[in-house]
Amino acid sequence: MIQLYNVYKSYNNTPALVDISFIIKKGAFVFVTGPSGAGKSTLLKLLYRWESYDKGQVLVNGINVGKLNFSKLWQLRRHIGVVFQDYKLLPGKTILENVAFALEIVGAEKKTIRYKAWEALKNVGLSHRKDAYPMELSGGEQQRVAIARALVNNPKILLADEPTGNLDPDMASEILHLFEKANADGTTVVFATHSQNVLREGNHAVIALKRGKIADTRIVA
Amino acid sequence: MNILKTTLSNIKSNKQLFFASVGTITTALSILGLFLFVYINLNSVLSFWNDQVQLIVYLDDEISSDEKKQLEKLFSSSSEVDSFRFVSREQAWEKFQLMFSEKSSFLKGMGFNPLPASYNLKIKPLPERLKSIQSLAEKLSQEGGVESVEYGEEWINRFETFMILMRVFLLALGALLCLGAVLIIANTVKLSVLSRKNEIELMLLTGATPGFIKFPFFLEGIFHGILGALISLSLMKGVHLYLVSRFQGSIETFGRGMDFQFIPMSFVMVIMLTSLLMGWLGSYLSLQQFLGAYKKL
């Protein structure tokens, strides 16, 4: 599903990723870990082509990411759901509208949008709060909305950039379970975290980064 | 429908800016439109007078009937002459008195008729009208019994030069105002784009096509242009109606059948189309700049 071959990336001559190669198979759940500045976020950004890379090759769902030009990027991104540490919810929309927005963007059939958005919220246990605005929710709840939004288009890959970074351990564990649920439904998950608790609890394959290099791997499925 | 909704909500969230920008475009187009209005009306005056151009052959008081016949023969054989009419000294005097009836006591007191007899020649509407009038006038002034030949040549020439200058001025002014309008629209749309930065980023992340992202902003830019054009055209129509109701009477003393012309439909269409393009271009420029940053990543 995701293949990286000798990928290099630098910012103003400062290396951010050095000679990264790995393969993540379809349906896998992989943690990407490492201290701050190790290159976790950069690595994820390469996968959904928010950043370009200097050398090497990145294949995502059979698409050669480096060869995509700007006007075709949507073809890649529609296979990927992304969840961020800061949720990136639109404050002026209700949480149902926030989830529906992702459906509108991909041109989903109008009649189905409301129902699908509601169902996605139900899957994260928030359908009863569908008319609330993001600011009225706790951090954990906001992250659940972000997960619902990332999953509503049934992406093949779910990328998470420190999704539990702002949450307490109980909430983090709840969020992790949501990702595991999505993974059980067949979505390939790449979960970046520096939290040892999450890593221990998850017990999935791990890619550990240190100063932009792969320092360690643990059963990359 | 969704695109329209997004566009309207963009406008709503930047209402003040939108109206400021539309107001500026309206002002720019109105200035241009008023000059165009003046130009079109001067042009219609020119063509009106051009149609009225007559060649007047003033005759010597001592002209012989042979010379008269010779002249009339010449008129009939000239291809430029449409028709001719003899105006005797008495007829000229009568007409003169009629035209200046308020001064009739003075005119009556004169006791003699100072006016010469003349031939008024109507010239055919040939393509090189002025030139043919010029050469005919030269030929006629050589004839016996002709005192002088008159037509409004110099005046018309000067007027035409003025109109050419005016045309150049209008084009330059138009180009300058359009450029200004495009920059204003670009800036307004840019602020609109920036205020939706998070939303656009989310769209990019979720896999929106570039068209889906750009279209509402294009529409917003086009709204600016079209609305500005409509308001300024309405203002100009208002000015036109006012001028007609206030001055139509006085303008008719200049020439029968003359009136204030409004900008012709074809120009109105050009103004609308130009505004639409200006709106599009303004949005295009700001979107290129904004999305360009994401292309480079």
mmCIF file with all atom_site columns, N, CA and C in Angstrom, chain B residues 10-73:
data_model
loop_
_atom_site.group_PDB
_atom_site.id
_atom_site.type_symbol
_atom_site.label_atom_id
_atom_site.label_alt_id
_atom_site.label_comp_id
_atom_site.label_asym_id
_atom_site.label_entity_id
_atom_site.label_seq_id
_atom_site.pdbx_PDB_ins_code
_atom_site.Cartn_x
_atom_site.Cartn_y
_atom_site.Cartn_z
_atom_site.occupancy
_atom_site.B_iso_or_equiv
_atom_site.pdbx_formal_charge
_atom_site.auth_seq_id
_atom_site.auth_comp_id
_atom_site.auth_asym_id
_atom_site.auth_atom_id
_atom_site.pdbx_PDB_model_num
ATOM 1   N N  . ASN B 1 10 ? -18.729 33.831 1.185   1.00 0.00 ? 10 ASN B N  1
ATOM 2   C CA . ASN B 1 10 ? -17.448 34.561 1.117   1.00 0.00 ? 10 ASN B CA 1
ATOM 3   C C  . ASN B 1 10 ? -17.709 36.059 1.142   1.00 0.00 ? 10 ASN B C  1
ATOM 4   N N  . ILE B 1 11 ? -18.668 36.471 0.316   1.00 0.00 ? 11 ILE B N  1
ATOM 5   C CA . ILE B 1 11 ? -18.984 37.896 0.201   1.00 0.00 ? 11 ILE B CA 1
ATOM 6   C C  . ILE B 1 11 ? -19.528 38.417 1.528   1.00 0.00 ? 11 ILE B C  1
ATOM 7   N N  . LYS B 1 12 ? -20.396 37.598 2.126   1.00 0.00 ? 12 LYS B N  1
ATOM 8   C CA . LYS B 1 12 ? -21.035 37.997 3.375   1.00 0.00 ? 12 LYS B CA 1
ATOM 9   C C  . LYS B 1 12 ? -20.000 38.212 4.485   1.00 0.00 ? 12 LYS B C  1
ATOM 10  N N  . SER B 1 13 ? -19.008 37.334 4.514   1.00 0.00 ? 13 SER B N  1
ATOM 11  C CA . SER B 1 13 ? -18.032 37.451 5.593   1.00 0.00 ? 13 SER B CA 1
ATOM 12  C C  . SER B 1 13 ? -17.063 38.604 5.338   1.00 0.00 ? 13 SER B C  1
ATOM 13  N N  . ASN B 1 14 ? -17.072 39.142 4.138   1.00 0.00 ? 14 ASN B N  1
ATOM 14  C CA . ASN B 1 14 ? -16.206 40.291 3.840   1.00 0.00 ? 14 ASN B CA 1
ATOM 15  C C  . ASN B 1 14 ? -17.039 41.432 3.273   1.00 0.00 ? 14 ASN B C  1
ATOM 16  N N  . LYS B 1 15 ? -18.212 41.609 3.849   1.00 0.00 ? 15 LYS B N  1
ATOM 17  C CA . LYS B 1 15 ? -19.203 42.520 3.263   1.00 0.00 ? 15 LYS B CA 1
ATOM 18  C C  . LYS B 1 15 ? -18.636 43.907 2.981   1.00 0.00 ? 15 LYS B C  1
ATOM 19  N N  . GLN B 1 16 ? -18.045 44.508 4.019   1.00 0.00 ? 16 GLN B N  1
ATOM 20  C CA . GLN B 1 16 ? -17.574 45.890 3.877   1.00 0.00 ? 16 GLN B CA 1
ATOM 21  C C  . GLN B 1 16 ? -16.575 46.009 2.739   1.00 0.00 ? 16 GLN B C  1
ATOM 22  N N  . LEU B 1 17 ? -15.670 45.053 2.728   1.00 0.00 ? 17 LEU B N  1
ATOM 23  C CA . LEU B 1 17 ? -14.623 45.052 1.715   1.00 0.00 ? 17 LEU B CA 1
ATOM 24  C C  . LEU B 1 17 ? -15.228 44.892 0.331   1.00 0.00 ? 17 LEU B C  1
ATOM 25  N N  . PHE B 1 18 ? -16.206 44.021 0.261   1.00 0.00 ? 18 PHE B N  1
ATOM 26  C CA . PHE B 1 18 ? -16.865 43.761 -1.023  1.00 0.00 ? 18 PHE B CA 1
ATOM 27  C C  . PHE B 1 18 ? -17.493 45.043 -1.554  1.00 0.00 ? 18 PHE B C  1
ATOM 28  N N  . PHE B 1 19 ? -18.213 45.736 -0.679  1.00 0.00 ? 19 PHE B N  1
ATOM 29  C CA . PHE B 1 19 ? -18.895 46.941 -1.153  1.00 0.00 ? 19 PHE B CA 1
ATOM 30  C C  . PHE B 1 19 ? -17.903 48.067 -1.449  1.00 0.00 ? 19 PHE B C  1
ATOM 31  N N  . ALA B 1 20 ? -16.842 48.129 -0.669  1.00 0.00 ? 20 ALA B N  1
ATOM 32  C CA . ALA B 1 20 ? -15.809 49.138 -0.951  1.00 0.00 ? 20 ALA B CA 1
ATOM 33  C C  . ALA B 1 20 ? -15.224 48.884 -2.332  1.00 0.00 ? 20 ALA B C  1
ATOM 34  N N  . SER B 1 21 ? -14.976 47.608 -2.597  1.00 0.00 ? 21 SER B N  1
ATOM 35  C CA . SER B 1 21 ? -14.362 47.261 -3.884  1.00 0.00 ? 21 SER B CA 1
ATOM 36  C C  . SER B 1 21 ? -15.332 47.509 -5.032  1.00 0.00 ? 21 SER B C  1
ATOM 37  N N  . VAL B 1 22 ? -16.592 47.103 -4.845  1.00 0.00 ? 22 VAL B N  1
ATOM 38  C CA . VAL B 1 22 ? -17.592 47.342 -5.895  1.00 0.00 ? 22 VAL B CA 1
ATOM 39  C C  . VAL B 1 22 ? -17.751 48.852 -6.123  1.00 0.00 ? 22 VAL B C  1
ATOM 40  N N  . GLY B 1 23 ? -17.738 49.622 -5.008  1.00 0.00 ? 23 GLY B N  1
ATOM 41  C CA . GLY B 1 23 ? -17.861 51.071 -5.116  1.00 0.00 ? 23 GLY B CA 1
ATOM 42  C C  . GLY B 1 23 ? -16.726 51.676 -5.926  1.00 0.00 ? 23 GLY B C  1
ATOM 43  N N  . THR B 1 24 ? -15.516 51.187 -5.685  1.00 0.00 ? 24 THR B N  1
ATOM 44  C CA . THR B 1 24 ? -14.363 51.721 -6.416  1.00 0.00 ? 24 THR B CA 1
ATOM 45  C C  . THR B 1 24 ? -14.469 51.383 -7.902  1.00 0.00 ? 24 THR B C  1
ATOM 46  N N  . ILE B 1 25 ? -14.890 50.146 -8.171  1.00 0.00 ? 25 ILE B N  1
ATOM 47  C CA . ILE B 1 25 ? -15.027 49.741 -9.573  1.00 0.00 ? 25 ILE B CA 1
ATOM 48  C C  . ILE B 1 25 ? -16.124 50.573 -10.243 1.00 0.00 ? 25 ILE B C  1
ATOM 49  N N  . THR B 1 26 ? -17.212 50.787 -9.495  1.00 0.00 ? 26 THR B N  1
ATOM 50  C CA . THR B 1 26 ? -18.300 51.608 -10.034 1.00 0.00 ? 26 THR B CA 1
ATOM 51  C C  . THR B 1 26 ? -17.775 52.997 -10.392 1.00 0.00 ? 26 THR B C  1
ATOM 52  N N  . THR B 1 27 ? -17.008 53.580 -9.468  1.00 0.00 ? 27 THR B N  1
ATOM 53  C CA . THR B 1 27 ? -16.478 54.923 -9.720  1.00 0.00 ? 27 THR B CA 1
ATOM 54  C C  . THR B 1 27 ? -15.589 54.918 -10.963 1.00 0.00 ? 27 THR B C  1
ATOM 55  N N  . ALA B 1 28 ? -14.693 53.944 -11.025 1.00 0.00 ? 28 ALA B N  1
ATOM 56  C CA . ALA B 1 28 ? -13.771 53.877 -12.161 1.00 0.00 ? 28 ALA B CA 1
ATOM 57  C C  . ALA B 1 28 ? -14.543 53.750 -13.471 1.00 0.00 ? 28 ALA B C  1
ATOM 58  N N  . LEU B 1 29 ? -15.505 52.838 -13.485 1.00 0.00 ? 29 LEU B N  1
ATOM 59  C CA . LEU B 1 29 ? -16.264 52.623 -14.721 1.00 0.00 ? 29 LEU B CA 1
ATOM 60  C C  . LEU B 1 29 ? -17.138 53.828 -15.049 1.00 0.00 ? 29 LEU B C  1
ATOM 61  N N  . SER B 1 30 ? -17.634 54.513 -14.009 1.00 0.00 ? 30 SER B N  1
ATOM 62  C CA . SER B 1 30 ? -18.481 55.673 -14.256 1.00 0.00 ? 30 SER B CA 1
ATOM 63  C C  . SER B 1 30 ? -17.669 56.798 -14.893 1.00 0.00 ? 30 SER B C  1
ATOM 64  N N  . ILE B 1 31 ? -16.452 56.973 -14.403 1.00 0.00 ? 31 ILE B N  1
ATOM 65  C CA . ILE B 1 31 ? -15.592 58.014 -14.983 1.00 0.00 ? 31 ILE B CA 1
ATOM 66  C C  . ILE B 1 31 ? -15.378 57.696 -16.463 1.00 0.00 ? 31 ILE B C  1
ATOM 67  N N  . LEU B 1 32 ? -15.013 56.443 -16.698 1.00 0.00 ? 32 LEU B N  1
ATOM 68  C CA . LEU B 1 32 ? -14.785 56.011 -18.079 1.00 0.00 ? 32 LEU B CA 1
ATOM 69  C C  . LEU B 1 32 ? -16.062 56.176 -18.901 1.00 0.00 ? 32 LEU B C  1
ATOM 70  N N  . GLY B 1 33 ? -17.172 55.778 -18.305 1.00 0.00 ? 33 GLY B N  1
ATOM 71  C CA . GLY B 1 33 ? -18.455 55.825 -19.004 1.00 0.00 ? 33 GLY B CA 1
ATOM 72  C C  . GLY B 1 33 ? -18.855 57.254 -19.348 1.00 0.00 ? 33 GLY B C  1
ATOM 73  N N  . LEU B 1 34 ? -18.588 58.181 -18.423 1.00 0.00 ? 34 LEU B N  1
ATOM 74  C CA . LEU B 1 34 ? -18.969 59.568 -18.698 1.00 0.00 ? 34 LEU B CA 1
ATOM 75  C C  . LEU B 1 34 ? -18.154 60.138 -19.858 1.00 0.00 ? 34 LEU B C  1
ATOM 76  N N  . PHE B 1 35 ? -16.874 59.799 -19.887 1.00 0.00 ? 35 PHE B N  1
ATOM 77  C CA . PHE B 1 35 ? -16.053 60.246 -21.013 1.00 0.00 ? 35 PHE B CA 1
ATOM 78  C C  . PHE B 1 35 ? -16.549 59.622 -22.313 1.00 0.00 ? 35 PHE B C  1
ATOM 79  N N  . LEU B 1 36 ? -16.923 58.359 -22.216 1.00 0.00 ? 36 LEU B N  1
ATOM 80  C CA . LEU B 1 36 ? -17.437 57.650 -23.390 1.00 0.00 ? 36 LEU B CA 1
ATOM 81  C C  . LEU B 1 36 ? -18.730 58.312 -23.867 1.00 0.00 ? 36 LEU B C  1
ATOM 82  N N  . PHE B 1 37 ? -19.534 58.683 -22.898 1.00 0.00 ? 37 PHE B N  1
ATOM 83  C CA . PHE B 1 37 ? -20.810 59.345 -23.160 1.00 0.00 ? 37 PHE B CA 1
ATOM 84  C C  . PHE B 1 37 ? -20.574 60.668 -23.908 1.00 0.00 ? 37 PHE B C  1
ATOM 85  N N  . VAL B 1 38 ? -19.618 61.438 -23.394 1.00 0.00 ? 38 VAL B N  1
ATOM 86  C CA . VAL B 1 38 ? -19.275 62.711 -24.035 1.00 0.00 ? 38 VAL B CA 1
ATOM 87  C C  . VAL B 1 38 ? -18.758 62.444 -25.451 1.00 0.00 ? 38 VAL B C  1
ATOM 88  N N  . TYR B 1 39 ? -17.881 61.462 -25.560 1.00 0.00 ? 39 TYR B N  1
ATOM 89  C CA . TYR B 1 39 ? -17.288 61.138 -26.859 1.00 0.00 ? 39 TYR B CA 1
ATOM 90  C C  . TYR B 1 39 ? -18.363 60.756 -27.875 1.00 0.00 ? 39 TYR B C  1
ATOM 91  N N  . ILE B 1 40 ? -19.251 59.887 -27.443 1.00 0.00 ? 40 ILE B N  1
ATOM 92  C CA . ILE B 1 40 ? -20.285 59.403 -28.366 1.00 0.00 ? 40 ILE B CA 1
ATOM 93  C C  . ILE B 1 40 ? -21.173 60.550 -28.830 1.00 0.00 ? 40 ILE B C  1
ATOM 94  N N  . ASN B 1 41 ? -21.471 61.449 -27.901 1.00 0.00 ? 41 ASN B N  1
ATOM 95  C CA . ASN B 1 41 ? -22.340 62.568 -28.278 1.00 0.00 ? 41 ASN B CA 1
ATOM 96  C C  . ASN B 1 41 ? -21.634 63.576 -29.178 1.00 0.00 ? 41 ASN B C  1
ATOM 97  N N  . LEU B 1 42 ? -20.348 63.802 -28.897 1.00 0.00 ? 42 LEU B N  1
ATOM 98  C CA . LEU B 1 42 ? -19.593 64.697 -29.788 1.00 0.00 ? 42 LEU B CA 1
ATOM 99  C C  . LEU B 1 42 ? -19.503 64.068 -31.173 1.00 0.00 ? 42 LEU B C  1
ATOM 100 N N  . ASN B 1 43 ? -19.306 62.763 -31.189 1.00 0.00 ? 43 ASN B N  1
ATOM 101 C CA . ASN B 1 43 ? -19.206 62.040 -32.460 1.00 0.00 ? 43 ASN B CA 1
ATOM 102 C C  . ASN B 1 43 ? -20.505 62.163 -33.241 1.00 0.00 ? 43 ASN B C  1
ATOM 103 N N  . SER B 1 44 ? -21.614 62.092 -32.509 1.00 0.00 ? 44 SER B N  1
ATOM 104 C CA . SER B 1 44 ? -22.894 62.184 -33.213 1.00 0.00 ? 44 SER B CA 1
ATOM 105 C C  . SER B 1 44 ? -23.119 63.604 -33.722 1.00 0.00 ? 44 SER B C  1
ATOM 106 N N  . VAL B 1 45 ? -22.599 64.602 -32.967 1.00 0.00 ? 45 VAL B N  1
ATOM 107 C CA . VAL B 1 45 ? -22.660 65.985 -33.436 1.00 0.00 ? 45 VAL B CA 1
ATOM 108 C C  . VAL B 1 45 ? -21.846 66.111 -34.720 1.00 0.00 ? 45 VAL B C  1
ATOM 109 N N  . LEU B 1 46 ? -20.653 65.499 -34.682 1.00 0.00 ? 46 LEU B N  1
ATOM 110 C CA . LEU B 1 46 ? -19.772 65.576 -35.857 1.00 0.00 ? 46 LEU B CA 1
ATOM 111 C C  . LEU B 1 46 ? -20.452 64.986 -37.084 1.00 0.00 ? 46 LEU B C  1
ATOM 112 N N  . SER B 1 47 ? -21.020 63.810 -36.900 1.00 0.00 ? 47 SER B N  1
ATOM 113 C CA . SER B 1 47 ? -21.617 63.174 -38.082 1.00 0.00 ? 47 SER B CA 1
ATOM 114 C C  . SER B 1 47 ? -22.875 63.935 -38.516 1.00 0.00 ? 47 SER B C  1
ATOM 115 N N  . PHE B 1 48 ? -23.543 64.536 -37.533 1.00 0.00 ? 48 PHE B N  1
ATOM 116 C CA . PHE B 1 48 ? -24.714 65.350 -37.884 1.00 0.00 ? 48 PHE B CA 1
ATOM 117 C C  . PHE B 1 48 ? -24.287 66.533 -38.754 1.00 0.00 ? 48 PHE B C  1
ATOM 118 N N  . TRP B 1 49 ? -23.241 67.212 -38.289 1.00 0.00 ? 49 TRP B N  1
ATOM 119 C CA . TRP B 1 49 ? -22.765 68.376 -39.042 1.00 0.00 ? 49 TRP B CA 1
ATOM 120 C C  . TRP B 1 49 ? -22.147 67.954 -40.373 1.00 0.00 ? 49 TRP B C  1
ATOM 121 N N  . ASN B 1 50 ? -21.518 66.824 -40.342 1.00 0.00 ? 50 ASN B N  1
ATOM 122 C CA . ASN B 1 50 ? -20.926 66.291 -41.565 1.00 0.00 ? 50 ASN B CA 1
ATOM 123 C C  . ASN B 1 50 ? -22.001 66.112 -42.632 1.00 0.00 ? 50 ASN B C  1
ATOM 124 N N  . ASP B 1 51 ? -23.147 65.617 -42.184 1.00 0.00 ? 51 ASP B N  1
ATOM 125 C CA . ASP B 1 51 ? -24.263 65.417 -43.121 1.00 0.00 ? 51 ASP B CA 1
ATOM 126 C C  . ASP B 1 51 ? -24.813 66.750 -43.611 1.00 0.00 ? 51 ASP B C  1
ATOM 127 N N  . GLN B 1 52 ? -24.650 67.749 -42.765 1.00 0.00 ? 52 GLN B N  1
ATOM 128 C CA . GLN B 1 52 ? -25.215 69.052 -43.101 1.00 0.00 ? 52 GLN B CA 1
ATOM 129 C C  . GLN B 1 52 ? -24.282 69.874 -43.981 1.00 0.00 ? 52 GLN B C  1
ATOM 130 N N  . VAL B 1 53 ? -23.080 69.382 -44.203 1.00 0.00 ? 53 VAL B N  1
ATOM 131 C CA . VAL B 1 53 ? -22.098 70.204 -44.917 1.00 0.00 ? 53 VAL B CA 1
ATOM 132 C C  . VAL B 1 53 ? -22.626 70.594 -46.291 1.00 0.00 ? 53 VAL B C  1
ATOM 133 N N  . GLN B 1 54 ? -22.633 71.884 -46.470 1.00 0.00 ? 54 GLN B N  1
ATOM 134 C CA . GLN B 1 54 ? -23.080 72.403 -47.760 1.00 0.00 ? 54 GLN B CA 1
ATOM 135 C C  . GLN B 1 54 ? -21.965 73.246 -48.319 1.00 0.00 ? 54 GLN B C  1
ATOM 136 N N  . LEU B 1 55 ? -22.003 73.335 -49.591 1.00 0.00 ? 55 LEU B N  1
ATOM 137 C CA . LEU B 1 55 ? -21.042 74.208 -50.233 1.00 0.00 ? 55 LEU B CA 1
ATOM 138 C C  . LEU B 1 55 ? -21.835 75.416 -50.699 1.00 0.00 ? 55 LEU B C  1
ATOM 139 N N  . ILE B 1 56 ? -21.441 76.555 -50.221 1.00 0.00 ? 56 ILE B N  1
ATOM 140 C CA . ILE B 1 56 ? -22.180 77.760 -50.610 1.00 0.00 ? 56 ILE B CA 1
ATOM 141 C C  . ILE B 1 56 ? -21.312 78.588 -51.565 1.00 0.00 ? 56 ILE B C  1
ATOM 142 N N  . VAL B 1 57 ? -21.863 78.793 -52.746 1.00 0.00 ? 57 VAL B N  1
ATOM 143 C CA . VAL B 1 57 ? -21.134 79.572 -53.761 1.00 0.00 ? 57 VAL B CA 1
ATOM 144 C C  . VAL B 1 57 ? -21.748 80.969 -53.770 1.00 0.00 ? 57 VAL B C  1
ATOM 145 N N  . TYR B 1 58 ? -21.016 81.936 -53.236 1.00 0.00 ? 58 TYR B N  1
ATOM 146 C CA . TYR B 1 58 ? -21.519 83.318 -53.254 1.00 0.00 ? 58 TYR B CA 1
ATOM 147 C C  . TYR B 1 58 ? -21.211 83.954 -54.607 1.00 0.00 ? 58 TYR B C  1
ATOM 148 N N  . LEU B 1 59 ? -22.197 84.675 -55.091 1.00 0.00 ? 59 LEU B N  1
ATOM 149 C CA . LEU B 1 59 ? -22.057 85.207 -56.456 1.00 0.00 ? 59 LEU B CA 1
ATOM 150 C C  . LEU B 1 59 ? -21.747 86.693 -56.423 1.00 0.00 ? 59 LEU B C  1
ATOM 151 N N  . ASP B 1 60 ? -21.036 87.124 -57.448 1.00 0.00 ? 60 ASP B N  1
ATOM 152 C CA . ASP B 1 60 ? -20.833 88.565 -57.652 1.00 0.00 ? 60 ASP B CA 1
ATOM 153 C C  . ASP B 1 60 ? -22.189 89.212 -57.895 1.00 0.00 ? 60 ASP B C  1
ATOM 154 N N  . ASP B 1 61 ? -22.336 90.436 -57.405 1.00 0.00 ? 61 ASP B N  1
ATOM 155 C CA . ASP B 1 61 ? -23.611 91.111 -57.659 1.00 0.00 ? 61 ASP B CA 1
ATOM 156 C C  . ASP B 1 61 ? -23.812 91.331 -59.159 1.00 0.00 ? 61 ASP B C  1
ATOM 157 N N  . GLU B 1 62 ? -22.693 91.449 -59.897 1.00 0.00 ? 62 GLU B N  1
ATOM 158 C CA . GLU B 1 62 ? -22.806 91.746 -61.342 1.00 0.00 ? 62 GLU B CA 1
ATOM 159 C C  . GLU B 1 62 ? -22.704 90.485 -62.190 1.00 0.00 ? 62 GLU B C  1
ATOM 160 N N  . ILE B 1 63 ? -23.089 89.362 -61.673 1.00 0.00 ? 63 ILE B N  1
ATOM 161 C CA . ILE B 1 63 ? -22.963 88.115 -62.444 1.00 0.00 ? 63 ILE B CA 1
ATOM 162 C C  . ILE B 1 63 ? -23.931 88.141 -63.629 1.00 0.00 ? 63 ILE B C  1
ATOM 163 N N  . SER B 1 64 ? -23.440 87.658 -64.754 1.00 0.00 ? 64 SER B N  1
ATOM 164 C CA . SER B 1 64 ? -24.302 87.655 -65.954 1.00 0.00 ? 64 SER B CA 1
ATOM 165 C C  . SER B 1 64 ? -25.117 86.381 -65.972 1.00 0.00 ? 64 SER B C  1
ATOM 166 N N  . SER B 1 65 ? -26.193 86.385 -66.728 1.00 0.00 ? 65 SER B N  1
ATOM 167 C CA . SER B 1 65 ? -27.029 85.178 -66.783 1.00 0.00 ? 65 SER B CA 1
ATOM 168 C C  . SER B 1 65 ? -26.294 84.047 -67.491 1.00 0.00 ? 65 SER B C  1
ATOM 169 N N  . ASP B 1 66 ? -25.374 84.379 -68.391 1.00 0.00 ? 66 ASP B N  1
ATOM 170 C CA . ASP B 1 66 ? -24.563 83.340 -69.042 1.00 0.00 ? 66 ASP B CA 1
ATOM 171 C C  . ASP B 1 66 ? -23.683 82.622 -68.040 1.00 0.00 ? 66 ASP B C  1
ATOM 172 N N  . GLU B 1 67 ? -23.084 83.461 -67.225 1.00 0.00 ? 67 GLU B N  1
ATOM 173 C CA . GLU B 1 67 ? -22.203 82.883 -66.204 1.00 0.00 ? 67 GLU B CA 1
ATOM 174 C C  . GLU B 1 67 ? -23.011 81.990 -65.253 1.00 0.00 ? 67 GLU B C  1
ATOM 175 N N  . LYS B 1 68 ? -24.212 82.462 -64.929 1.00 0.00 ? 68 LYS B N  1
ATOM 176 C CA . LYS B 1 68 ? -25.097 81.665 -64.073 1.00 0.00 ? 68 LYS B CA 1
ATOM 177 C C  . LYS B 1 68 ? -25.375 80.320 -64.707 1.00 0.00 ? 68 LYS B C  1
ATOM 178 N N  . LYS B 1 69 ? -25.740 80.366 -66.008 1.00 0.00 ? 69 LYS B N  1
ATOM 179 C CA . LYS B 1 69 ? -26.057 79.124 -66.717 1.00 0.00 ? 69 LYS B CA 1
ATOM 180 C C  . LYS B 1 69 ? -24.856 78.192 -66.733 1.00 0.00 ? 69 LYS B C  1
ATOM 181 N N  . GLN B 1 70 ? -23.705 78.801 -66.971 1.00 0.00 ? 70 GLN B N  1
ATOM 182 C CA . GLN B 1 70 ? -22.449 78.034 -67.019 1.00 0.00 ? 70 GLN B CA 1
ATOM 183 C C  . GLN B 1 70 ? -22.231 77.309 -65.682 1.00 0.00 ? 70 GLN B C  1
ATOM 184 N N  . LEU B 1 71 ? -22.495 78.067 -64.607 1.00 0.00 ? 71 LEU B N  1
ATOM 185 C CA . LEU B 1 71 ? -22.320 77.483 -63.278 1.00 0.00 ? 71 LEU B CA 1
ATOM 186 C C  . LEU B 1 71 ? -23.297 76.319 -63.056 1.00 0.00 ? 71 LEU B C  1
ATOM 187 N N  . GLU B 1 72 ? -24.542 76.564 -63.402 1.00 0.00 ? 72 GLU B N  1
ATOM 188 C CA . GLU B 1 72 ? -25.573 75.531 -63.193 1.00 0.00 ? 72 GLU B CA 1
ATOM 189 C C  . GLU B 1 72 ? -25.255 74.277 -63.986 1.00 0.00 ? 72 GLU B C  1
ATOM 190 N N  . LYS B 1 73 ? -24.688 74.495 -65.188 1.00 0.00 ? 73 LYS B N  1
ATOM 191 C CA . LYS B 1 73 ? -24.300 73.350 -66.010 1.00 0.00 ? 73 LYS B CA 1
ATOM 192 C C  . LYS B 1 73 ? -23.197 72.541 -65.308 1.00 0.00 ? 73 LYS B C  1
#
